[in-house]
Each structure stands twice: as structure tokens, then as C-alpha cells.
Coordinates of C-alpha atoms in Angstrom, one line a residue:
X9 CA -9.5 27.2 29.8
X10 CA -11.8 24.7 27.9
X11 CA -11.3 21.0 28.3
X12 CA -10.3 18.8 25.4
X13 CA -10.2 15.6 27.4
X14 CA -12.0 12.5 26.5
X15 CA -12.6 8.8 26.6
X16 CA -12.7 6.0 24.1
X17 CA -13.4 2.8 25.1
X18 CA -12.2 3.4 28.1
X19 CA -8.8 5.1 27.5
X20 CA -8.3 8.6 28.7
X21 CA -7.6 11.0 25.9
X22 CA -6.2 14.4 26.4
X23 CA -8.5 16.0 23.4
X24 CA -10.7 13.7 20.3
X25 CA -8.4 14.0 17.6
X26 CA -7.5 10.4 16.7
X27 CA -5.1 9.4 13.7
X28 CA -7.5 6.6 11.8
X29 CA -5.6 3.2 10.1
X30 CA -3.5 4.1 7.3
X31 CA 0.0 4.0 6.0
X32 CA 1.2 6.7 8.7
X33 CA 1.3 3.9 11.2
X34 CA 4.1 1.7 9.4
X35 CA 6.6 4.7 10.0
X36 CA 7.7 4.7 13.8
X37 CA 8.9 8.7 13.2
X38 CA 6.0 9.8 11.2
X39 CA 3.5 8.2 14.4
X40 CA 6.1 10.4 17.0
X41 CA 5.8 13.5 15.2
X42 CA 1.9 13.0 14.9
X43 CA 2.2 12.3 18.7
X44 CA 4.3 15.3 19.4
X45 CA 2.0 17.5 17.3
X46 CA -1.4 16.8 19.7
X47 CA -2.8 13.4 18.6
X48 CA -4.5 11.9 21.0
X49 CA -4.3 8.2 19.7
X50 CA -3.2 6.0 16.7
X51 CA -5.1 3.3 15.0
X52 CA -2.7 1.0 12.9
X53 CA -2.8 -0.1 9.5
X54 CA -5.1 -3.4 9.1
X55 CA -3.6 -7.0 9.5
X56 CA -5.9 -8.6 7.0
X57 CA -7.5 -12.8 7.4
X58 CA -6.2 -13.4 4.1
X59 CA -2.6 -11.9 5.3
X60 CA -3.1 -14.6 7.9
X61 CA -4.0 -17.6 6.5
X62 CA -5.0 -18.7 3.1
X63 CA -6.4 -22.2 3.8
X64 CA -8.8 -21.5 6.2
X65 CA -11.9 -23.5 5.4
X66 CA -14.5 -20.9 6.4
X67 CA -12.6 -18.1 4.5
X68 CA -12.6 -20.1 1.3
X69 CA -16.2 -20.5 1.5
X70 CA -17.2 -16.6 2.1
X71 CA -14.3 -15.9 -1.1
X72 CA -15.6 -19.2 -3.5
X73 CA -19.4 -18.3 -3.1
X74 CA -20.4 -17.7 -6.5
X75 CA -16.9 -18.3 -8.4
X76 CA -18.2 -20.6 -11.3
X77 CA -19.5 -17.3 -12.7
X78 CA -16.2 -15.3 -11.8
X79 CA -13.8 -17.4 -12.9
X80 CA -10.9 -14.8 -11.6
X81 CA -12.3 -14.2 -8.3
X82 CA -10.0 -16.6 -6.4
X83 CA -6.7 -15.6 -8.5
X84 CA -7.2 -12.4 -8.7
X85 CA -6.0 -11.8 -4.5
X86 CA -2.7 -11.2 -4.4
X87 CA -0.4 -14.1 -3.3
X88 CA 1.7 -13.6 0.1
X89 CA 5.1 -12.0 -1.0
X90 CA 3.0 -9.2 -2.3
X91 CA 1.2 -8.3 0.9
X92 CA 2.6 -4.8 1.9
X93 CA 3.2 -6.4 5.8
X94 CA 3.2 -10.2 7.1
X95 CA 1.7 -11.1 10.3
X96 CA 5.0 -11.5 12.6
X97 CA 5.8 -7.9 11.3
X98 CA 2.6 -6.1 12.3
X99 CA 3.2 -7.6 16.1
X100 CA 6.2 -6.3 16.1
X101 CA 5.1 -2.8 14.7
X102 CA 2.7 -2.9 17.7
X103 CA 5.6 -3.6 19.6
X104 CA 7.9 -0.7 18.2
X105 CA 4.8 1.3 18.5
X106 CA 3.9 1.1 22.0
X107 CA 7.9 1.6 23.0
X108 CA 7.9 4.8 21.2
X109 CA 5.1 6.9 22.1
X110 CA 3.1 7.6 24.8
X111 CA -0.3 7.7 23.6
X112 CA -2.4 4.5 23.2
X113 CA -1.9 2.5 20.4
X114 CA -5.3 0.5 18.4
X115 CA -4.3 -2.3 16.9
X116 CA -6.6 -3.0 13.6
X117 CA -7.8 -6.4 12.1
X118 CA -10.1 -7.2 8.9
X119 CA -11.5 -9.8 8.5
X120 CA -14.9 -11.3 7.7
X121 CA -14.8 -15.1 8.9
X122 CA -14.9 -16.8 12.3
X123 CA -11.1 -19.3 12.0
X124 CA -8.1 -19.8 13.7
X125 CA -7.2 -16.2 12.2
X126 CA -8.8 -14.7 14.9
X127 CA -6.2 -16.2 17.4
X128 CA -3.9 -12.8 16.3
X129 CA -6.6 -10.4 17.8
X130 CA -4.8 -12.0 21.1
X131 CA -1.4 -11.5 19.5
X132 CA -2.2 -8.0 18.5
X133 CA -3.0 -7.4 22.6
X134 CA 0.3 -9.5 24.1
X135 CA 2.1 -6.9 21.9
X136 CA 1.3 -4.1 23.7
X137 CA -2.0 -2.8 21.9
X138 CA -4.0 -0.8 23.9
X139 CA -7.6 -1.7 22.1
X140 CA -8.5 -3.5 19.0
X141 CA -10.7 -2.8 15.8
X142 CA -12.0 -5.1 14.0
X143 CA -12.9 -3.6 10.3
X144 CA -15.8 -5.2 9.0
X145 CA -15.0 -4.7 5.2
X146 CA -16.9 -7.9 2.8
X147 CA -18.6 -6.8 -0.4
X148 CA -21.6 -9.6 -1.0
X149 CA -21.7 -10.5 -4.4
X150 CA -23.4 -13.9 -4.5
X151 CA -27.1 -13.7 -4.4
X152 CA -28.2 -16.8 -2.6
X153 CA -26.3 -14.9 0.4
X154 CA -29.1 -13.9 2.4
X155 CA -28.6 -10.5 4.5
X156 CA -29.3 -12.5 7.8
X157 CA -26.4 -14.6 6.9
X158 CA -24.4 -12.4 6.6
X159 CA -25.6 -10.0 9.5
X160 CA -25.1 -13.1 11.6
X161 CA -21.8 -14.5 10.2
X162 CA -20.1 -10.7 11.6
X163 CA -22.2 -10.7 14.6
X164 CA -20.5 -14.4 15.0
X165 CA -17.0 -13.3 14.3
X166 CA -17.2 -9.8 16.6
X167 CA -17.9 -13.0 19.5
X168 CA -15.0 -15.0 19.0
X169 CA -12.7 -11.9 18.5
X170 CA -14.2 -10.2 21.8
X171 CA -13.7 -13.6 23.9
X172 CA -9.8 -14.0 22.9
X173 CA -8.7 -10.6 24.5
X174 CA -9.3 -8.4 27.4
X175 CA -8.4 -5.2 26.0
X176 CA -11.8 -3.5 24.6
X177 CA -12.9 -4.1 21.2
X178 CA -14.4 -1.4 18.5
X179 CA -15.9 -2.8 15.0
X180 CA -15.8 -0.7 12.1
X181 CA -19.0 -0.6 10.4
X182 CA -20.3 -0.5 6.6
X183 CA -23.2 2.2 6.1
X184 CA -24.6 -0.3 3.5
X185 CA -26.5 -1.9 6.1
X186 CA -30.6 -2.6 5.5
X187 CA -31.4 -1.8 9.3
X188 CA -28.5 -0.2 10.9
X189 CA -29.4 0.6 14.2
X190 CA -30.5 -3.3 14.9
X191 CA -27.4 -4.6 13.8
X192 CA -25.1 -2.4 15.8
X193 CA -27.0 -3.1 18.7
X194 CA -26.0 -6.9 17.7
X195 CA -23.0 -5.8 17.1
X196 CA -22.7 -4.3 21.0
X197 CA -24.7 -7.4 22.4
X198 CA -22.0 -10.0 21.0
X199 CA -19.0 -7.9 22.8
X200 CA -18.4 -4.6 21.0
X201 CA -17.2 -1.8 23.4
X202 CA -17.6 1.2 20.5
X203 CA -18.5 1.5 17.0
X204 CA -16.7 3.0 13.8
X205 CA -18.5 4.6 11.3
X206 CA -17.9 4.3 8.6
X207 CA -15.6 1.7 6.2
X208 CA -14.7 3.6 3.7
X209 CA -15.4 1.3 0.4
X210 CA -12.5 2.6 -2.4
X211 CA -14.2 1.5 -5.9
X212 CA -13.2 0.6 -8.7
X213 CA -13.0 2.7 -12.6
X214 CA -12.7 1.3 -15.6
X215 CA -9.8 2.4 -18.5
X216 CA -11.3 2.4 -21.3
X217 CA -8.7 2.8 -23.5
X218 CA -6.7 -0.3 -21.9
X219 CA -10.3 -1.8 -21.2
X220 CA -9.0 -2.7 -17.5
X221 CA -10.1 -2.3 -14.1
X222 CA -8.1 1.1 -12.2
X223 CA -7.6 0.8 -8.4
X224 CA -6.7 4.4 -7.0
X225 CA -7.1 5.8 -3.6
X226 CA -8.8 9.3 -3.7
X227 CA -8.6 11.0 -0.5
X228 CA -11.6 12.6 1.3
X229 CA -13.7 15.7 1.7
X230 CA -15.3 17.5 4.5
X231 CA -18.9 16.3 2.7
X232 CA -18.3 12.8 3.3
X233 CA -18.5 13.0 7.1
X234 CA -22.3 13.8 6.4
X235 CA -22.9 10.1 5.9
X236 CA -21.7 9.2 9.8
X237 CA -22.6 12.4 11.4
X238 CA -26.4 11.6 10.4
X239 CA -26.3 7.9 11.3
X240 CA -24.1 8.4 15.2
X241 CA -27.1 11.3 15.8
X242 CA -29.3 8.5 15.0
X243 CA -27.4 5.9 17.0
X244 CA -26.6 8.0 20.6
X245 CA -28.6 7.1 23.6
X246 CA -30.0 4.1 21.5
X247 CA -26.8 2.0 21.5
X248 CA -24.8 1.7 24.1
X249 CA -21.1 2.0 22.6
X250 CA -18.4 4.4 22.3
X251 CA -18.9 6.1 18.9
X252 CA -15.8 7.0 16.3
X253 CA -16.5 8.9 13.6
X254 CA -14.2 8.6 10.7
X255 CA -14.4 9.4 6.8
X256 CA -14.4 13.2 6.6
X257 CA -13.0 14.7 9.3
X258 CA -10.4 17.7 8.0
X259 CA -11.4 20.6 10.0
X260 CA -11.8 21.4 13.5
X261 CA -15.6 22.4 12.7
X262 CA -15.6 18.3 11.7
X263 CA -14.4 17.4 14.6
X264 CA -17.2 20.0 17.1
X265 CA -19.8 18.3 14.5
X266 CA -18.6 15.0 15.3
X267 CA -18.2 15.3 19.1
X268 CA -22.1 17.1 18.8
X269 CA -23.2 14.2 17.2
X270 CA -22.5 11.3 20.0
X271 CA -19.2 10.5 19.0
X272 CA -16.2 10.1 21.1
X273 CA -13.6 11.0 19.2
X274 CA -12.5 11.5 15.7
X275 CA -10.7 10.0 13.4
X276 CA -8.3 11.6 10.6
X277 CA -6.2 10.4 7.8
X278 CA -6.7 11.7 4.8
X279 CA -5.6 15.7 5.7
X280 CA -2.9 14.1 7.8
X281 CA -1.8 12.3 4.3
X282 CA -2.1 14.9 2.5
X283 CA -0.8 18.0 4.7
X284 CA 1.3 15.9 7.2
X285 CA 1.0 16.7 11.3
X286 CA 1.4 20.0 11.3
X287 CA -2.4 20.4 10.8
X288 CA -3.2 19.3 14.2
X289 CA -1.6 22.1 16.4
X290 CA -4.0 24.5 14.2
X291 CA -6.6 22.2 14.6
X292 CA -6.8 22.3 18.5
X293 CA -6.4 25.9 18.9
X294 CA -9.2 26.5 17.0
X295 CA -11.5 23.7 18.8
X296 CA -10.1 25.6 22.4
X297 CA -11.1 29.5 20.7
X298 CA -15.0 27.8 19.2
X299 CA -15.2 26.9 22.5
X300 CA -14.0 29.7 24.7
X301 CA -15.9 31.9 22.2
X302 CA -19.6 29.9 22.8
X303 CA -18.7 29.4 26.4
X304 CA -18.5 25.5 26.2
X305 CA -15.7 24.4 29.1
X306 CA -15.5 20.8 28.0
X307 CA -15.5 18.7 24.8
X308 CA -17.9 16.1 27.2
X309 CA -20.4 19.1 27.4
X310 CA -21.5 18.8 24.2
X311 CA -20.9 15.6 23.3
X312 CA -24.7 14.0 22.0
X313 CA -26.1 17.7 22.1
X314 CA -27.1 17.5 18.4
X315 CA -27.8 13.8 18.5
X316 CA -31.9 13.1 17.3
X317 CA -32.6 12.6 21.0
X318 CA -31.3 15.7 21.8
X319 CA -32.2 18.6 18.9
X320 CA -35.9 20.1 18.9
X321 CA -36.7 18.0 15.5
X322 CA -35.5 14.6 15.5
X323 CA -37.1 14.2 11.8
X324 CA -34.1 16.2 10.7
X325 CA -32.6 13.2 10.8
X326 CA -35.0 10.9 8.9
X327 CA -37.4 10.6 6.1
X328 CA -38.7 14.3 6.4
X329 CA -34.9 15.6 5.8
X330 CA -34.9 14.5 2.2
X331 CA -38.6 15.7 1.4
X332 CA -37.2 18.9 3.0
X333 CA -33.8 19.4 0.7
X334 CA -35.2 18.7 -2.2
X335 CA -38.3 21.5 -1.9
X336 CA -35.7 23.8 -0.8
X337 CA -33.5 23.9 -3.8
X338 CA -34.3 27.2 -5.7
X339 CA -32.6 27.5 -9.5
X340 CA -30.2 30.6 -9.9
X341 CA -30.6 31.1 -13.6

């Protein structure tokens, strides 16, 4: 009988299916029928700085950089009664969490400033929480903000977040990163116990009949995992961190890429939005038959057996992968 077992950040996991922050988590039932369907582990929803606190002087600085030419940029966050969730009420959803299921519970904060904020990631870990990620989501608009300021502003903030709690500590990365593999290796060096790839960025649309700016949320596809698959091949045996791969994962051919790739675990939310928990059941017997079928007896087998340190061409992963699509394509008419 193959084994599905695994570990993240050091919590034993009985296979590497892992339900990823979203609006599952606010529902107590929902999370127990996703825990008595096979998941292994739930991230929550995030608590955000600005849910926190709205004076704090380093926070106003990162969000008023560059507002005399965006006029709207402060007024446009929403104020505090329309957050979905305050603070008090995500501890105690950690709370009600970790009473009702069994499986461990990663508690989720975003911010992008050092400041008292950061004095919930401890809150977030007397509630019960398991782990912590810490989602790394800041879009730089200002162009006088250097990418070293920045780089070293998160690498900053990982520190102070990493020496409030004991439990261990993933950041969730942004693939819009100059030199990737550098700065998660910061990342790691300032007290990161595993890595997230990747923050999914929702953009905006424009109506151009109303001539207004659209917000939706459009769920992912299978194609999008390409983006972290290639970057945690990159990134195994170079950084030395606990890789989850998340944006993408539907299928349980996602997940066998994933696991081939370096990572640990991962992570799922759109199908489980879209399809509910009754996807998972299917989704481990068909991990257990790939790997009965191709005589793999453990998910930790082939964990990193695709990475670039491990495949016979490691420029797959590089430059020589795009020169190589793009003289492949033939036309069909």
C-alpha cells in the first residue's frame, strides 16, 4: 500500500493535500467536512495589517508613498465596519477551529510593514494555531521605491513576525521578484521555516460602459501551477525550506507534479470552491493507483525527483526552455 504521509514545517501529514486560505475556513462545518473527506491541513483566511490597525506610522508610509499623484489611494481602502472579519473574531475562529478538527490548523497574516501589528502573529499562536503564514502581498507603485527597499522592508518584517512565536513560520511569496532564488534564501535566513509559492495577484478590469474599475475573483486552472512548479524545481536543494505549492492545483496529476517538483504539500482552493470536498476522496485514490501502478511506495520517494538538480537537463528549467517552445510550435493550417 503506497504511503501518502508527509511533513510541512514540521507537522506530520497523513497525505499532501492541503486546503489553501480562503473563505472555506470561516465556516466551522464546511472545514469538518473537508477534514472528514481526506485533507490533510487547513490554512485560514488572511487577518490583514490594515484589519489591525489603521494608524500605524510605518503602514501609512508604505500606503501614502506616491499619493499626491493618486489622490484616491488612501480613501479608496475600505473603512473598518466593512472588513469581512475583525481581529478578536479571527482568534477566536482559530480557536473554534482547533476545537473542531483534528488536523492542524495555519493561521494566515498579510501584511507588508514591521508595527505593533505584528504582535497578533503571537495571538494567532496562543489561539491554538499550529503554524503561521505570513502572505507577502504589496503591489509597488511609487517609483523612487527602490527594489532593495523593498526586498529588505519584507525580509525585515518575516524577522519580527518569526521572533514573536515559536510555532514555525511559512511566507507566501510574489513570483514578481527580479532575483528569486536570493531573496527567498533571505527570506529563510531571517526565520522562514517553508515557502509559498505563489500569491496569487487578482487584477483589476475596466467597464467601459460605466467607465469604472471591476473587482472579480476568477478561479484557477490546472495551467497556472506551471508558474510555481518551474520556480520550486528551481528552488529545491538550493533553499533550505519546506516548499508549498499553491495556485493551480485541481487534479491529482497537480498534486504528483507538485510533490516531483520539491514541494511538500499542496495547496487547493479553487476546485474545493468550486466542486466542494467531495473532490478529495477521488483525488487520493487516484494519487494511491499512479502510484501503485509506477511502483512508487511513498509520496517522500519522489519528492525533488524532477527538481533541476535532479532531471538529466536542468536547462529545461531556464533560459533554453523558452528558445526550445517557441521553435517547437508547428502551424496546423
Amino acid at each position: 500500500m503506497s504511503d501518502l504521509s508527509t511533513s510541512y514545517l514540521g507537522l506530520n501529514l497523513k497525505n499532501p493535500i492541503v486546503a489553501s486560505a480562503s473563505p472555506i475556513s470561516k465556516n466551522i462545518d464546511k472545514a469538518r467536512k473537508l477534514e472528514e473527506a481526506g485533507i490533510s491541513a487547513i490554512v485560514m483566511y488572511s487577518l490583514f495589517e490594515e484589519q489591525i490597525i489603521h494608524e500605524s506610522l510605518e503602514l501609512d508610509h508604505f500606503l501614502t508613498r506616491g499619493t499626491d499623484s493618486y489622490a484616491e489611494a488612501l480613501t479608496y481602502l475600505p473603512d473598518g465596519g466593512m472588513y469581512a472579519v475583525g481581529p478578536d473574531r479571527y482568534l477566536s475562529q482559530v480557536a473554534g477551529l482547533k476545537k473542531a478538527l483534528s488536523i492542524p490548523v495555519i493561521g494566515s497574516l498579510n501584511g507588508v510593514s514591521k508595527g505593533g501589528w505584528t504582535s497578533y502573529a503571537k495571538q494567532i499562536q496562543d489561539a491554538g494555531a499550529d503554524a503561521l503564514e505570513l502572505n507577502l502581498y504589496y503591489i509597488p507603485t511609487d517609483p523612487d521605491l527602490t527594489a532593495q527597499e523593498l526586498e529588505d522592508a519584507q525580509v525585515e518584517l518575516v524577522a519580527e513576525v518569526k521572533s514573536a512565536i515559536t510555532i514555525p513560520l511559512a511566507v507566501k511569496l510574489s513570483p514578481f521578484i527580479t532575483a528569486l532564488p536570493n531573496f527567498a534564501r533571505r527570506i529563510v535566513e531571517a526565520g522562514a521555516n517553508g515557502l509559498v509559492l505563489f500569491n496569487r495577484f487578482y487584477q483589476p478590469d475596466f467597464d467601459l460602459e460605466e467607465l469604472e474599475i471591476v473587482h472579480s475573483l476568477d478561479l484557477s486552472t490546472s495551467a497556472e501551477m506551471r508558474l510555481p512548479l518551474r520556480w520550486i524545481s528551481i528552488l529545491h536543494g538550493k533553499v533550505n525550506a519546506d516548499f508549498a505549492l499553491t495556485s493551480g492545483v485541481h487534479t491529482a496529476n497537480d498534486v504528483l507534479k507538485s510533490m516531483m517538483a520539491g514541494a511538500k504539500v499542496a495547496m487547493m482552493a479553487s476546485n474545493l470552491l468550486h466542486n466542494g470536498e467531495q473532490v478529495i476522496p477521488s483525488m487520493l485514490n487516484e494519487l494511491k493507483w499512479w502510484m501503485d501502478s509506477h511502483e512508487y511506495e511513498s509520496i517522500k520517494q519522489m519528492q525533488g525527483s524532477m527538481s533541476q538538480k535532479s532531471v538529466k537537463e536542468p536547462a529545461a528549467f531556464e533560459r533554453a526552455n523558452y528558445m526550445k517552445v517557441l521553435t517547437s510550435y508547428k502551424e496546423t493550417r
